[in-house]
Coordinates of C-alpha atoms in Angstrom, one line a residue:
X1 CA -79.0 54.3 19.8
X2 CA -78.7 55.1 16.3
X3 CA -78.4 52.6 13.8
X4 CA -75.8 52.0 11.4
X5 CA -76.9 51.8 7.6
X6 CA -75.8 51.8 4.3
X7 CA -76.7 54.9 1.9
X8 CA -78.5 52.5 -0.6
X9 CA -80.5 50.6 1.9
X10 CA -82.5 51.8 4.9
X11 CA -82.4 49.8 8.1
X12 CA -85.2 47.9 9.0
X13 CA -86.0 47.5 12.9
X14 CA -84.9 44.1 12.8
X15 CA -81.4 45.2 11.5
X16 CA -80.5 46.2 15.0
X17 CA -79.0 43.8 17.5
X18 CA -81.9 42.2 19.2
X19 CA -79.9 40.4 22.0
X20 CA -78.7 42.1 25.1
X21 CA -76.0 44.9 24.4
X22 CA -72.6 43.4 25.4
X23 CA -70.8 44.7 28.3
X24 CA -67.5 44.9 26.7
X25 CA -64.4 45.7 28.8
X26 CA -65.8 48.7 30.8
X27 CA -64.9 51.9 29.7
X28 CA -62.3 50.6 27.5
X29 CA -64.6 49.0 24.9
X30 CA -67.4 51.4 24.3
X31 CA -66.8 55.0 25.5
X32 CA -69.4 56.5 23.6
X33 CA -73.2 56.0 24.2
X34 CA -73.6 56.7 20.4
X35 CA -71.9 53.9 19.3
X36 CA -74.0 52.6 16.3
X37 CA -74.9 48.9 16.2
X38 CA -75.2 47.1 13.0
X39 CA -76.6 43.7 12.3
X40 CA -74.7 41.9 9.4
X41 CA -74.2 45.1 7.5
X42 CA -71.2 46.2 5.6
X43 CA -68.9 49.2 6.5
X44 CA -70.7 52.5 6.1
X45 CA -70.9 53.7 2.7
X46 CA -71.0 50.3 1.2
X47 CA -74.1 48.7 -0.1
X48 CA -75.5 45.4 1.6
X49 CA -75.3 43.7 -1.7
X50 CA -71.9 44.0 -2.0
X51 CA -71.2 42.7 1.5
X52 CA -73.4 39.6 0.9
X53 CA -71.3 39.0 -2.3
X54 CA -68.3 39.1 -0.5
X55 CA -69.3 36.9 2.2
X56 CA -70.9 34.3 -0.2
X57 CA -69.5 31.4 1.6
X58 CA -70.3 32.3 5.1
X59 CA -74.0 32.9 4.3
X60 CA -74.7 30.3 1.9
X61 CA -76.7 28.4 4.7
X62 CA -79.2 31.2 4.9
X63 CA -80.5 30.0 1.5
X64 CA -81.1 26.3 2.5
X65 CA -77.6 25.5 1.3
X66 CA -74.5 23.9 3.2
X67 CA -71.5 26.3 3.3
X68 CA -69.3 25.9 0.3
X69 CA -66.3 25.0 2.4
X70 CA -63.9 22.4 1.0
X71 CA -62.6 20.1 4.1
X72 CA -60.0 17.8 2.7
X73 CA -59.8 14.4 4.5
X74 CA -56.5 13.1 5.4
X75 CA -54.7 10.8 7.5
X76 CA -54.6 11.3 11.1
X77 CA -52.7 14.2 12.1
X78 CA -50.2 14.1 15.2
X79 CA -50.8 16.9 17.6
X80 CA -47.1 18.1 17.7
X81 CA -47.5 18.4 13.9
X82 CA -50.4 20.9 14.2
X83 CA -48.5 23.8 14.6
X84 CA -46.1 23.2 11.8
X85 CA -45.7 26.9 10.1
X86 CA -45.6 25.9 6.2
X87 CA -43.7 28.1 4.0
X88 CA -47.0 28.6 1.9
X89 CA -49.0 29.5 5.0
X90 CA -50.5 33.1 4.0
X91 CA -51.6 33.8 7.5
X92 CA -47.9 34.6 8.5
X93 CA -46.4 36.0 5.3
X94 CA -42.7 36.6 5.6
X95 CA -41.8 40.3 5.0
X96 CA -38.5 39.2 2.8
X97 CA -40.6 39.5 -0.3
X98 CA -38.5 37.1 -2.2
X99 CA -41.1 35.0 -4.0
X100 CA -43.5 35.1 -1.1
X101 CA -47.3 35.8 -2.1
X102 CA -48.6 37.9 1.0
X103 CA -52.3 37.7 0.0
X104 CA -54.4 37.4 -3.2
X105 CA -57.2 39.8 -1.6
X106 CA -57.4 43.3 -3.1
X107 CA -56.7 44.8 0.7
X108 CA -52.9 43.5 0.8
X109 CA -50.4 46.3 0.6
X110 CA -47.9 45.7 -2.3
X111 CA -44.7 45.9 0.1
X112 CA -44.0 46.0 3.9
X113 CA -45.1 49.1 5.6
X114 CA -42.2 51.2 7.2
X115 CA -42.7 52.8 10.3
X116 CA -41.8 56.2 10.8
X117 CA -41.9 58.7 13.7
X118 CA -45.5 59.8 13.2
X119 CA -46.8 56.3 12.7
X120 CA -49.4 55.3 15.4
X121 CA -51.9 52.5 16.1
X122 CA -54.6 54.4 14.5
X123 CA -53.0 54.3 11.2
X124 CA -55.1 52.0 8.8
X125 CA -51.9 50.7 7.1
X126 CA -50.2 50.0 10.4
X127 CA -53.2 47.9 11.6
X128 CA -53.6 46.3 8.2
X129 CA -49.9 45.4 8.4
X130 CA -50.3 44.1 12.1
X131 CA -53.3 41.8 11.0
X132 CA -51.8 40.6 8.0
X133 CA -48.3 39.6 9.3
X134 CA -48.4 39.3 13.0
X135 CA -51.8 38.4 14.5
X136 CA -52.0 34.5 15.0
X137 CA -55.1 33.5 13.3
X138 CA -54.5 29.8 12.9
X139 CA -53.8 29.6 16.7
X140 CA -57.1 31.6 17.4
X141 CA -59.1 29.5 15.3
X142 CA -57.6 26.3 17.1
X143 CA -58.3 27.7 20.2
X144 CA -61.9 28.4 19.7
X145 CA -62.5 25.3 17.6
X146 CA -60.7 22.9 20.0
X147 CA -59.6 20.8 16.9
X148 CA -57.6 21.3 13.7
X149 CA -60.6 20.3 11.7
X150 CA -63.4 23.1 11.2
X151 CA -66.5 22.5 13.4
X152 CA -69.4 24.2 14.7
X153 CA -67.4 25.3 17.7
X154 CA -65.9 27.8 15.5
X155 CA -68.5 28.2 12.8
X156 CA -71.4 29.1 15.2
X157 CA -69.2 31.4 17.2
X158 CA -70.5 35.0 17.2
X159 CA -67.6 37.9 16.3
X160 CA -68.4 41.4 16.9
X161 CA -66.6 44.0 15.2
X162 CA -66.0 47.7 16.3
X163 CA -65.3 49.8 13.2
X164 CA -63.3 52.8 13.1
X165 CA -66.5 54.9 12.7
X166 CA -67.7 53.5 16.1
X167 CA -70.3 51.4 14.3
X168 CA -70.9 48.0 16.2
X169 CA -71.2 44.7 14.0
X170 CA -72.8 41.9 16.0
X171 CA -73.6 38.2 15.0
X172 CA -70.6 37.9 12.4
X173 CA -69.7 34.3 12.1
X174 CA -66.8 32.3 9.6
X175 CA -66.5 28.6 8.9
X176 CA -62.6 29.1 8.8
X177 CA -60.2 31.5 10.2
X178 CA -59.0 32.6 6.7
X179 CA -62.5 34.2 6.1
X180 CA -62.4 35.7 9.5
X181 CA -59.0 37.2 8.6
X182 CA -60.1 38.4 5.2
X183 CA -63.2 40.1 6.7
X184 CA -61.1 41.9 9.3
X185 CA -58.5 43.0 6.7
X186 CA -61.5 44.3 4.7
X187 CA -63.5 46.1 7.2
X188 CA -60.4 47.1 9.4
X189 CA -62.2 47.3 12.8
X190 CA -60.5 49.1 15.7
X191 CA -61.0 46.1 17.6
X192 CA -63.1 42.7 17.5
X193 CA -64.6 40.6 20.2
X194 CA -65.7 37.0 20.7
X195 CA -69.0 35.8 22.0
X196 CA -70.6 32.5 22.6
X197 CA -71.1 29.6 20.3
X198 CA -74.9 29.5 19.2
X199 CA -77.1 26.8 18.5
X200 CA -77.1 27.6 14.9
X201 CA -75.1 30.1 12.7
X202 CA -75.7 33.5 14.1
X203 CA -76.1 34.7 10.3
X204 CA -78.9 32.4 9.9
X205 CA -80.9 33.3 13.0
X206 CA -83.7 35.3 11.0
X207 CA -84.3 32.5 8.9
X208 CA -85.6 30.2 11.9
X209 CA -89.3 30.1 12.5
X210 CA -89.0 30.1 16.1
X211 CA -86.6 32.6 17.6
X212 CA -86.0 30.5 20.7
X213 CA -84.1 28.2 18.6
X214 CA -81.6 30.7 18.4
X215 CA -79.6 30.6 21.6
X216 CA -76.1 30.4 23.1
X217 CA -75.0 26.9 24.2
X218 CA -71.2 27.6 25.0
X219 CA -68.7 30.0 25.8
X220 CA -65.5 30.2 28.0
X221 CA -66.0 31.2 31.7
X222 CA -64.7 34.6 31.7
X223 CA -63.7 37.2 34.3
X224 CA -62.5 40.8 34.0
X225 CA -60.3 43.1 36.4
X226 CA -60.1 46.7 35.9
X227 CA -57.9 49.0 37.9
X228 CA -60.4 51.7 37.9
X229 CA -62.2 49.5 40.5
X230 CA -59.3 50.2 42.8
X231 CA -59.4 53.9 42.6
X232 CA -60.5 54.3 46.1
X233 CA -57.4 52.6 47.3
X234 CA -54.7 53.0 44.8
X235 CA -52.7 56.2 45.5
X236 CA -50.4 56.1 42.9
X237 CA -52.6 56.5 40.0
X238 CA -56.2 56.9 38.8
X239 CA -58.7 56.4 35.9
X240 CA -57.1 55.0 32.9
X241 CA -53.6 55.7 34.4
X242 CA -51.4 52.6 35.5
X243 CA -47.8 52.2 36.9
X244 CA -46.2 49.1 38.1
X245 CA -46.9 49.8 41.7
X246 CA -50.7 49.8 41.2
X247 CA -50.4 46.8 38.4
X248 CA -49.7 44.8 41.6
X249 CA -53.4 44.7 42.2
X250 CA -53.7 42.6 39.1
X251 CA -50.9 40.3 40.1
X252 CA -52.7 39.6 43.5
X253 CA -56.0 39.1 41.6
X254 CA -54.6 36.5 39.0
X255 CA -52.9 34.7 42.0
X256 CA -56.1 34.3 44.1
X257 CA -58.6 33.7 41.3
X258 CA -56.3 31.1 39.2
X259 CA -55.5 29.1 42.3
X260 CA -59.4 28.8 43.3
X261 CA -60.3 27.9 39.7
X262 CA -57.7 25.1 39.4
X263 CA -58.1 23.9 43.2
X264 CA -61.7 24.5 44.1
X265 CA -63.2 23.7 40.7
X266 CA -60.8 21.6 39.0
X267 CA -60.3 23.6 36.0
X268 CA -57.1 23.2 33.9
X269 CA -56.8 25.3 30.9
X270 CA -57.2 28.9 32.2
X271 CA -55.7 31.8 30.0
X272 CA -54.9 35.3 31.5
X273 CA -54.9 38.1 28.9
X274 CA -53.6 41.8 29.4
X275 CA -56.4 44.0 28.3
X276 CA -54.1 46.5 26.6
X277 CA -54.3 49.2 29.1
X278 CA -55.4 48.9 32.7
X279 CA -56.7 45.4 33.5
X280 CA -56.7 41.6 32.6
X281 CA -59.2 39.0 31.5
X282 CA -59.4 35.4 32.4
X283 CA -60.6 32.8 30.0
X284 CA -61.3 29.5 31.4
X285 CA -61.4 27.0 28.5
X286 CA -62.2 23.6 29.7
X287 CA -65.2 21.9 28.3
X288 CA -67.2 21.6 31.3
X289 CA -66.5 25.4 32.0
X290 CA -67.7 26.3 28.3
X291 CA -71.0 24.3 28.9
X292 CA -72.0 26.1 32.1
X293 CA -75.5 27.7 31.8
X294 CA -76.0 31.2 33.5
X295 CA -77.2 30.0 36.8
X296 CA -73.9 28.1 37.2
X297 CA -71.9 31.1 36.2
X298 CA -73.6 33.4 38.7
X299 CA -73.0 30.8 41.3
X300 CA -69.3 30.4 40.7
X301 CA -68.9 34.1 40.3
X302 CA -70.6 34.5 43.7
X303 CA -68.1 32.1 45.3
X304 CA -65.3 34.5 44.3
X305 CA -67.0 37.6 45.3
X306 CA -65.9 39.1 48.4
X307 CA -65.5 42.8 48.0
X308 CA -69.1 44.1 47.9
X309 CA -70.7 47.8 47.5
X310 CA -69.2 50.8 46.2
X311 CA -66.3 52.9 47.6
X312 CA -68.6 55.2 49.7
X313 CA -70.9 52.2 51.2
X314 CA -69.1 51.5 54.3
X315 CA -67.5 48.4 55.2
X316 CA -66.9 46.4 51.9
X317 CA -65.9 43.0 53.4
X318 CA -68.3 41.2 55.6
X319 CA -67.4 37.5 55.8
X320 CA -68.6 34.8 58.2
X321 CA -66.4 33.1 60.8
X322 CA -64.8 30.6 60.8
X323 CA -63.1 31.6 57.4
X324 CA -64.2 29.5 54.4
X325 CA -61.0 27.5 53.0
X326 CA -61.1 29.8 50.0
X327 CA -60.8 32.9 52.0
X328 CA -58.1 31.6 54.5
X329 CA -55.8 30.6 51.5
X330 CA -56.3 33.7 49.8
X331 CA -55.5 35.8 53.0
X332 CA -52.2 33.5 53.0
X333 CA -51.2 34.4 49.4
X334 CA -52.2 38.0 50.2
X335 CA -50.6 38.8 53.4
X336 CA -47.0 39.5 51.8
X337 CA -48.5 41.5 49.3
X338 CA -50.2 43.7 51.7
X339 CA -46.8 44.6 53.6
X340 CA -45.0 45.6 50.7
X341 CA -47.6 46.5 47.9
X342 CA -50.2 48.1 50.0
X343 CA -48.6 49.5 53.2
X344 CA -45.2 50.4 51.5
X345 CA -45.9 51.2 47.9
X346 CA -49.2 52.8 48.3
X347 CA -49.1 54.1 51.8
X348 CA -52.9 54.3 51.9
X349 CA -53.3 56.0 55.3
X350 CA -50.8 58.7 55.1
X351 CA -53.4 61.8 55.5
X352 CA -55.6 62.3 58.2
X353 CA -58.6 61.9 55.8
X354 CA -57.2 58.4 54.5
X355 CA -56.4 57.2 58.2
X356 CA -59.8 58.0 59.2
X357 CA -61.2 55.1 56.8
X358 CA -59.0 52.7 58.7
X359 CA -60.3 53.8 61.9
X360 CA -64.0 53.3 60.7
X361 CA -63.0 49.6 60.1
X362 CA -61.7 48.9 63.5
X363 CA -64.1 47.6 66.2
X364 CA -63.2 49.6 69.5
X365 CA -63.9 53.3 69.9
X366 CA -61.5 53.7 72.8
X367 CA -58.7 52.2 70.8
X368 CA -59.8 54.3 67.8
X369 CA -59.6 57.5 69.7
X370 CA -56.0 56.6 71.1
X371 CA -54.9 55.8 67.6
X372 CA -56.1 59.0 66.5
X373 CA -54.4 61.1 69.0
X374 CA -50.9 59.3 68.4
X375 CA -51.3 59.9 64.5
X376 CA -52.5 63.6 64.7
X377 CA -49.3 64.2 66.8
X378 CA -47.2 62.8 64.2
X379 CA -48.3 64.0 60.7
X380 CA -47.1 62.2 57.7
X381 CA -46.4 58.9 59.9
X382 CA -46.2 55.9 57.3
X383 CA -48.9 53.5 57.0
X384 CA -46.4 50.5 57.7
X385 CA -46.1 52.3 61.2
X386 CA -49.8 52.9 61.8
X387 CA -50.5 49.5 61.1
X388 CA -47.8 48.3 63.7
X389 CA -49.4 50.9 66.0
X390 CA -52.7 49.1 66.3
X391 CA -51.4 45.8 67.7
X392 CA -48.9 47.9 70.2
X393 CA -51.8 50.2 71.4
X394 CA -54.2 47.1 71.8
X395 CA -51.6 45.2 73.7
X396 CA -50.9 48.1 76.1
X397 CA -54.2 47.5 78.0
X398 CA -55.4 50.9 77.1
X399 CA -59.0 49.7 76.2
X400 CA -60.6 47.5 79.0
X401 CA -63.5 46.6 76.6
X402 CA -61.3 45.7 73.5
X403 CA -62.3 42.1 72.3
X404 CA -58.9 40.6 70.8
X405 CA -61.0 38.4 68.5
X406 CA -63.0 41.0 67.1
X407 CA -59.9 43.1 66.3
X408 CA -58.3 40.1 64.5
X409 CA -61.2 39.7 62.5
X410 CA -61.2 43.3 61.7
X411 CA -57.7 43.4 60.6
X412 CA -58.3 40.3 58.2
X413 CA -61.1 41.9 56.7
X414 CA -59.1 45.3 56.2
X415 CA -56.4 42.9 54.5
X416 CA -59.0 41.5 51.9
X417 CA -60.5 45.1 51.4
X418 CA -57.0 46.3 50.3
X419 CA -55.8 43.3 48.2
X420 CA -58.6 40.8 47.3
X421 CA -59.8 40.8 43.8
X422 CA -62.4 43.3 42.5
X423 CA -64.3 41.5 39.8
X424 CA -66.3 43.0 37.3
X425 CA -68.9 40.2 38.1
X426 CA -71.4 40.8 35.3
X427 CA -68.8 39.7 32.9
X428 CA -68.7 36.2 34.3
X429 CA -72.5 35.8 35.0
X430 CA -73.9 35.5 31.4
X431 CA -73.1 33.2 28.8
X432 CA -73.9 35.5 26.0
X433 CA -71.5 38.1 27.0
X434 CA -68.8 39.3 24.5
X435 CA -65.3 39.9 25.4
X436 CA -62.2 41.4 23.6
X437 CA -60.4 38.9 21.9
X438 CA -56.6 38.0 22.8
X439 CA -53.9 39.7 20.5
X440 CA -55.9 42.5 19.3
X441 CA -54.4 46.0 19.6
X442 CA -55.7 48.4 22.1
X443 CA -56.7 51.8 20.2
X444 CA -55.7 54.1 23.1
X445 CA -52.4 52.8 23.8
X446 CA -51.4 50.7 20.8
X447 CA -50.6 47.7 23.1
X448 CA -51.1 44.2 22.0
X449 CA -53.6 42.4 24.3
X450 CA -51.0 39.7 25.2
X451 CA -51.4 36.5 27.3
X452 CA -49.9 36.5 30.8
X453 CA -47.9 33.6 31.8
X454 CA -49.1 32.7 35.4
X455 CA -46.2 30.9 36.3
X456 CA -44.2 34.2 36.0
X457 CA -47.2 36.5 36.6
X458 CA -45.1 38.6 39.0
X459 CA -42.6 39.6 36.3
X460 CA -45.1 40.9 33.9
X461 CA -44.7 44.6 33.0
X462 CA -47.6 46.0 31.3
X463 CA -45.6 49.1 30.4
X464 CA -43.0 46.8 28.4
X465 CA -45.6 45.1 26.3
X466 CA -44.9 45.8 22.8
X467 CA -47.0 48.3 20.7
X468 CA -48.2 47.6 17.2
X469 CA -45.6 50.1 15.9
X470 CA -42.7 48.8 17.7
X471 CA -43.3 45.2 16.3
X472 CA -43.4 46.5 12.8
X473 CA -40.3 48.4 13.4
X474 CA -38.6 45.4 14.9
X475 CA -39.5 43.5 11.6
X476 CA -37.9 46.2 9.4
X477 CA -34.8 46.2 11.7
X478 CA -34.4 42.3 11.7
X479 CA -31.6 40.6 10.1
X480 CA -31.5 36.9 9.3
X481 CA -29.2 34.8 11.8
X482 CA -25.9 33.6 10.6
X483 CA -26.4 30.0 11.5
X484 CA -28.7 27.8 9.4
X485 CA -32.4 27.6 10.1
X486 CA -32.9 24.1 8.4
X487 CA -34.5 25.7 5.6
X488 CA -37.6 26.7 7.7
X489 CA -39.3 29.9 6.7
X490 CA -39.1 32.5 9.6
X491 CA -42.4 33.9 10.4
X492 CA -42.7 37.5 10.8
X493 CA -44.0 37.1 14.7
X494 CA -40.8 35.3 15.4
X495 CA -38.8 38.3 14.4
X496 CA -40.3 40.5 17.2
X497 CA -40.8 40.9 20.9
X498 CA -44.2 39.2 20.4
X499 CA -42.6 35.9 19.9
X500 CA -42.8 34.6 23.6
X501 CA -46.4 35.7 23.9
X502 CA -47.2 33.6 20.6
X503 CA -45.5 30.8 21.5
X504 CA -47.0 30.7 25.0
X505 CA -50.5 30.9 23.4
X506 CA -49.6 28.1 21.0
X507 CA -48.5 25.7 24.0
X508 CA -51.8 26.6 25.7
X509 CA -53.9 25.7 22.6
X510 CA -51.9 22.6 22.1
X511 CA -52.7 21.4 25.7
X512 CA -56.5 22.3 25.0
X513 CA -56.6 20.2 21.7
X514 CA -54.8 17.3 23.4
X515 CA -57.0 16.9 26.2
X516 CA -60.3 17.2 24.0
X517 CA -58.8 14.7 21.4
X518 CA -58.2 12.3 24.3
X519 CA -61.4 12.7 25.6
X520 CA -63.0 11.8 22.2
X521 CA -60.9 8.6 21.6
X522 CA -61.8 7.7 25.0
X523 CA -65.7 8.1 24.4
X524 CA -65.4 6.2 21.0
X525 CA -63.6 3.2 22.7
X526 CA -66.4 3.0 25.3
X527 CA -69.1 3.3 22.6
X528 CA -67.4 0.7 20.6
X529 CA -67.0 -1.7 23.6
X530 CA -63.6 -1.6 23.8
X531 CA -63.1 -1.0 27.4
X532 CA -62.4 -4.0 29.6
X533 CA -64.7 -4.8 32.3
X534 CA -63.8 -6.2 35.7

């Protein structure tokens, strides 16, 4: 893999990322094997010296000094006040332009960008406007920091940037969200990813005497579901293409995995995020999930893995009887989807070649031959009818050797093979895996990676998710409401169709911070002996 270097300074061997290469979002993340990996380097064509000067506050620790971050001490803040949007908040500048200072950084445009017919997500000024005016930086910080006060939960977190020239910068870290925002605006990456919290600042790892002192210690438990893994059973689309019919595979997956994580493991703070094109990611944010080691992550991922093997590997579902409660519950959730989304919408066994796959999964040869004969005599018979034919012929007594229990088990396995979530299991196994940040823009579709409300996941339409150009156009076309707004400044994201997604994210983050604060208060009381003993 070629190195990403500045012209003024050749790269040494230790300037290449030395931790396992991230498997980031399958094909969507790094489609080129020639992607350059840089380690704390500035953008191509910029000297390392200028990069270090720009990140003085972040890198101060490398010289043995504490980062020069001023943290003001204030009275206790109420959680409901954490999200108050202040008029002077630069992270969400208003586009009204009346006395509002957008940013003091040199990369800020002098005026709002007006979207024309030729504008697209690859336009640097379009992306700059999005990150400046619409990206929820503060809420991202509070989500990863679990508190309004800066801590190592955020400061020791790894961020990775994919630059426009495909250079890949790892081990970036920032004490505050404002420095992260400024670096994104300076480098203008096509995307950025979130990694684990490390035992020390990722930028300081080379100053440690022992390399083993630098290790990942916490990260959200993540799951990745991609529609390309369903290509052998979806008939409406393939590869990167999707439609509302095949998106139902993602809906099924969210329902099954979400309830298992909540009911079987007791997790509470689970956020599902649209990948921007053909999949979804789950972020399990509970503290006990973040602190799981690789062994526990592998065990939990194995618990949820039912579909195994490749498309050409024969039977992909082999589960023991009696059914595990998780599998039985999943079947109950999926059976209605199987009738509508699989048999009716996908019609998976319409042709001879396709129904041959179905016959391979049935246990009785005599029954199989009778079904084959019936279906050959009625070309194009719908899959819903073929599924009914199985029971009809079985009950006719045409096969003396038929085991009714074996047939029922086979039919349950078929339902699972065509509906159960197909997980990219490697994403969930490792603590040091990186995953695309929520609210970034997918470079291929221009769509924002928005969170999915699991209470209404069946209503989520990936094709209606706003694109970055849609959002900037909505700001330009927005007109102030006639009624009074109590003098509160309206943020740019509130003027667009991104509003419900940001509000959902904000309420999700509030729930995490409230729970973490309650736990902290309880622990402090116990340490101070304030707990009554009976």
